[in-house]
Coordinates of C-alpha atoms in Angstrom, one line a residue:
M1 CA 0.1 0.0 0.0
P2 CA 1.4 3.4 -0.8
I3 CA 2.7 5.8 1.9
K4 CA 1.1 9.1 2.0
Y5 CA 3.1 11.3 4.3
A6 CA 2.4 14.6 6.0
V7 CA 5.1 17.4 5.9
P8 CA 4.5 21.1 7.6
P9 CA 4.5 24.1 5.2
Y10 CA 7.8 25.6 6.6
R11 CA 11.3 26.1 5.1
Y12 CA 13.0 23.4 7.5
A13 CA 11.0 20.7 5.8
A14 CA 12.5 21.2 2.5
P15 CA 15.4 18.4 2.5
L16 CA 12.8 16.1 4.2
K17 CA 10.2 16.7 1.4
R18 CA 12.9 15.9 -1.0
S19 CA 14.1 12.7 0.6
L20 CA 10.7 11.3 1.0
T21 CA 9.9 12.0 -2.6
D22 CA 13.1 10.4 -3.8
S23 CA 12.2 7.4 -1.6
G24 CA 8.9 6.9 -3.8
I25 CA 6.6 8.2 -0.9
E26 CA 3.5 10.8 -1.5
V27 CA 4.2 14.0 0.1
L28 CA 1.2 16.1 1.3
T29 CA 1.4 19.6 3.2
A30 CA -0.1 19.9 6.5
L31 CA 0.6 21.7 9.9
P32 CA 1.5 19.1 12.6
P33 CA -1.8 19.5 14.5
D34 CA -3.8 18.8 11.3
A35 CA -1.5 15.9 10.4
H36 CA -2.7 14.1 13.8
A37 CA -6.1 14.4 12.7
L38 CA -5.8 13.3 8.9
I39 CA -3.6 10.1 10.3
S40 CA -6.2 9.5 13.0
N41 CA -9.1 9.6 10.3
G42 CA -7.3 7.2 8.1
I43 CA -6.6 9.9 5.3
I44 CA -2.5 9.6 5.5
T45 CA -0.7 6.9 6.4
A46 CA 1.9 9.0 8.5
G47 CA 3.3 12.3 8.9
L48 CA 5.1 15.0 11.5
V49 CA 2.8 15.3 14.3
P50 CA 3.7 17.5 17.5
I51 CA 5.6 15.2 20.3
F52 CA 3.0 16.6 22.6
M53 CA 0.1 15.1 20.7
L54 CA 1.8 11.5 20.8
I55 CA 1.8 11.4 24.7
D56 CA -1.9 10.2 24.7
G57 CA -1.4 7.0 22.7
K58 CA -4.0 7.8 20.1
L59 CA -1.2 7.5 17.5
Q60 CA 2.1 5.5 17.6
P61 CA 5.5 7.4 17.6
A62 CA 6.8 5.4 14.4
P63 CA 10.5 5.2 13.5
G64 CA 10.8 7.9 10.9
P65 CA 11.5 11.5 10.5
M66 CA 11.5 14.2 13.4
V67 CA 12.1 17.7 14.2
Y68 CA 14.6 18.7 16.9
S69 CA 17.7 20.5 17.7
E70 CA 20.6 20.1 19.9
A71 CA 19.6 23.5 21.3
E72 CA 19.1 26.5 19.6
T73 CA 16.3 26.2 17.2
M74 CA 16.1 29.5 15.6
S75 CA 12.7 29.2 14.1
V76 CA 10.3 28.6 18.0
L77 CA 11.1 31.9 19.4
V78 CA 9.4 34.4 22.0
V79 CA 9.6 37.9 20.4
S80 CA 8.6 41.5 21.6
R81 CA 8.8 44.9 20.0
N82 CA 11.2 46.3 22.2
P83 CA 13.7 44.5 24.6
V84 CA 12.2 42.8 27.6
P85 CA 13.0 39.6 29.8
L86 CA 10.8 36.7 29.4
R87 CA 9.4 37.1 33.1
E88 CA 8.0 40.4 32.3
C89 CA 6.2 39.7 29.2
G90 CA 3.1 39.2 31.2
S91 CA 0.8 37.5 28.5
I92 CA 2.6 35.6 25.6
A93 CA 0.6 35.2 22.6
A94 CA 1.3 31.8 20.9
S95 CA 0.7 30.9 17.2
P96 CA -2.5 28.7 16.9
E97 CA -0.8 25.9 15.5
S98 CA 1.6 25.7 18.6
R99 CA 1.4 22.4 20.6
S100 CA 4.8 21.4 21.7
A101 CA 6.2 24.6 21.7
V102 CA 3.4 25.9 24.1
A103 CA 4.1 22.7 26.2
Y104 CA 7.8 23.2 26.6
L105 CA 7.5 26.9 27.3
G106 CA 4.9 26.3 29.9
I107 CA 6.9 23.7 31.7
V108 CA 10.0 25.9 31.8
M109 CA 8.3 29.0 32.7
D110 CA 6.9 26.8 35.7
R111 CA 10.1 25.5 36.6
A112 CA 11.8 28.9 36.4
G113 CA 8.7 30.7 38.6
I114 CA 8.0 33.0 35.7
K115 CA 4.3 34.0 35.8
S116 CA 3.8 35.3 32.3
R117 CA 0.7 33.5 31.1
I118 CA 0.6 31.8 27.4
I119 CA -2.6 32.6 25.3
T120 CA -3.8 31.4 22.1
G121 CA -3.2 34.0 19.6
F122 CA -5.4 34.9 16.7
S123 CA -2.8 34.9 14.1
A124 CA 0.7 33.4 13.3
N125 CA 2.1 36.4 12.2
A126 CA 4.2 38.1 14.6
G127 CA 3.6 41.7 13.9
L128 CA -0.1 41.1 14.1
L129 CA 0.4 39.5 17.7
L130 CA 2.5 42.2 18.9
S131 CA 0.1 44.5 18.0
V132 CA -1.9 43.6 20.7
Y133 CA 0.4 41.6 23.4
R134 CA 3.9 42.7 24.7
C135 CA 5.2 39.2 23.6
A136 CA 4.5 36.6 21.1
L137 CA 5.5 32.8 20.5
V138 CA 6.0 32.4 16.7
L139 CA 7.0 29.5 14.8
G140 CA 8.7 28.2 11.3
D141 CA 9.1 31.2 8.6
E142 CA 7.1 33.4 10.8
A143 CA 9.9 33.0 13.4
L144 CA 12.7 33.6 10.9
K145 CA 11.1 36.6 9.5
A146 CA 10.3 37.8 13.1
R147 CA 14.2 37.9 14.0
T148 CA 14.7 40.5 11.3
S149 CA 12.1 43.0 12.5
F150 CA 11.7 42.2 16.3
H151 CA 13.6 41.5 19.5
V152 CA 14.1 38.2 20.5
V153 CA 13.2 37.2 23.9
A154 CA 13.9 33.6 24.1
D155 CA 14.7 30.7 21.9
V156 CA 12.6 28.0 23.1
G157 CA 15.2 25.2 22.2
E158 CA 17.9 27.0 24.3
L159 CA 15.4 27.1 27.3
V160 CA 14.5 23.5 27.0
R161 CA 18.3 22.3 26.8
D162 CA 19.2 24.8 29.3
V163 CA 16.3 24.2 31.9
L164 CA 15.3 20.6 31.2
G165 CA 18.3 19.2 30.1
I166 CA 17.2 17.6 27.0
N167 CA 17.4 17.9 23.3
P168 CA 14.0 19.8 22.3
V169 CA 12.0 17.6 20.0
Y170 CA 9.3 19.5 18.5
A171 CA 7.7 16.7 16.2
A172 CA 7.9 13.1 15.3
T173 CA 6.4 10.6 13.0
G174 CA 3.0 9.6 14.2
A175 CA 1.1 6.8 12.4
R176 CA -1.8 4.6 13.3
D177 CA -0.1 1.2 12.0
A178 CA 3.2 0.3 14.5
S179 CA 4.7 -1.6 11.8
I180 CA 5.2 2.1 9.9
D181 CA 9.3 2.3 9.7
L182 CA 10.6 5.3 7.7
S183 CA 14.0 5.2 9.8
H184 CA 15.7 4.9 6.6
I185 CA 14.5 8.3 5.5
R186 CA 17.8 10.9 6.3
P187 CA 17.3 14.3 4.9
I188 CA 20.4 16.4 4.2
P189 CA 20.1 20.2 3.6
I190 CA 21.8 21.4 0.1
D191 CA 23.0 24.9 -0.7
E192 CA 19.8 25.7 -2.6
D193 CA 17.7 24.9 0.7
A194 CA 19.5 28.1 2.5
A195 CA 19.2 30.4 -0.6
E196 CA 15.6 29.8 -0.8
T197 CA 15.2 30.3 3.0
S198 CA 17.2 33.3 3.0
R199 CA 15.1 34.8 0.0
I200 CA 11.8 34.0 1.7
T201 CA 12.5 35.2 5.1
G202 CA 15.0 37.9 5.0
I203 CA 17.4 36.4 7.1
S204 CA 21.1 36.3 5.7
L205 CA 22.5 33.5 3.9
D206 CA 25.0 32.5 6.9
E207 CA 22.0 32.5 8.9
A208 CA 19.9 30.7 6.8
K209 CA 22.9 28.1 6.4
R210 CA 23.1 27.5 10.2
Y211 CA 19.3 27.4 10.6
H212 CA 19.6 24.1 8.6
E213 CA 22.3 22.9 9.8
S214 CA 20.8 23.4 13.4
I215 CA 17.2 21.7 12.6
K216 CA 17.6 17.7 12.7
L217 CA 15.0 15.7 10.6
G218 CA 16.3 12.2 10.8
Y219 CA 15.2 9.6 13.3
D220 CA 17.0 9.4 16.8
E221 CA 15.3 6.6 18.9
A222 CA 17.4 8.1 22.2
K223 CA 16.3 11.4 22.0
L224 CA 12.6 11.1 21.1
S225 CA 12.0 8.2 23.9
T226 CA 13.7 10.9 26.3
A227 CA 11.9 13.6 25.2
L228 CA 8.4 11.8 25.4
R229 CA 9.4 10.5 28.7
T230 CA 10.5 13.7 30.2
L231 CA 7.5 15.8 28.7
A232 CA 5.0 13.2 29.9
E233 CA 6.2 13.0 33.4
L234 CA 6.4 17.0 33.5
L235 CA 3.2 17.7 32.1
N236 CA 1.9 15.1 34.7
E237 CA 3.7 17.3 37.3
S238 CA 2.4 20.5 36.4
P239 CA -0.7 21.9 38.1
K240 CA -3.8 21.5 36.2

């Protein structure tokens, strides 16, 4: 049976789309939360879903592509119009598609005793969110664009590494069929990926190269299991 796999519409996914296509896998575009619904309803075989949404057991975390970094992520950011420490943000408006980033940020702030409140924003655009709120949590290409116009309050990946001591894993392959194995997919960025990312987002070519090098897309069983276990334990400890 042909495999249909959902990939996010973000620039970091360009090497993944290429690798999947080269392996004969049909690629569809969907935000990770939407991919979860498509897989659950049997419309597609597998796809990148928020790691936070793999904890409840409705989908199986399958060997296959992931989205993680060693620490700095560059495209999961809290931003503001003016320099402000995270603890003084007050309300942080999160991009509506945020799932894992919201969970990580909430846990980190709780651990650090930061009282800023995370709310679901009305847009993925940093400028629109910051027209109403002091700080915004933005993802993907919007976060890269925001780096050129706004102040970076925090890189969520760095916070996760510094406070929780784990590599931030944001999304992983989810499937209903536990036998799915796409661990052979090993995306590798090429120069054209960085050039196009720079053109679309406005960050420099050097920054774009660093970005594609920092975002890891291959399967790492140890990092995935550690992140799933840690996130589940910490969410269970957090006040409801």
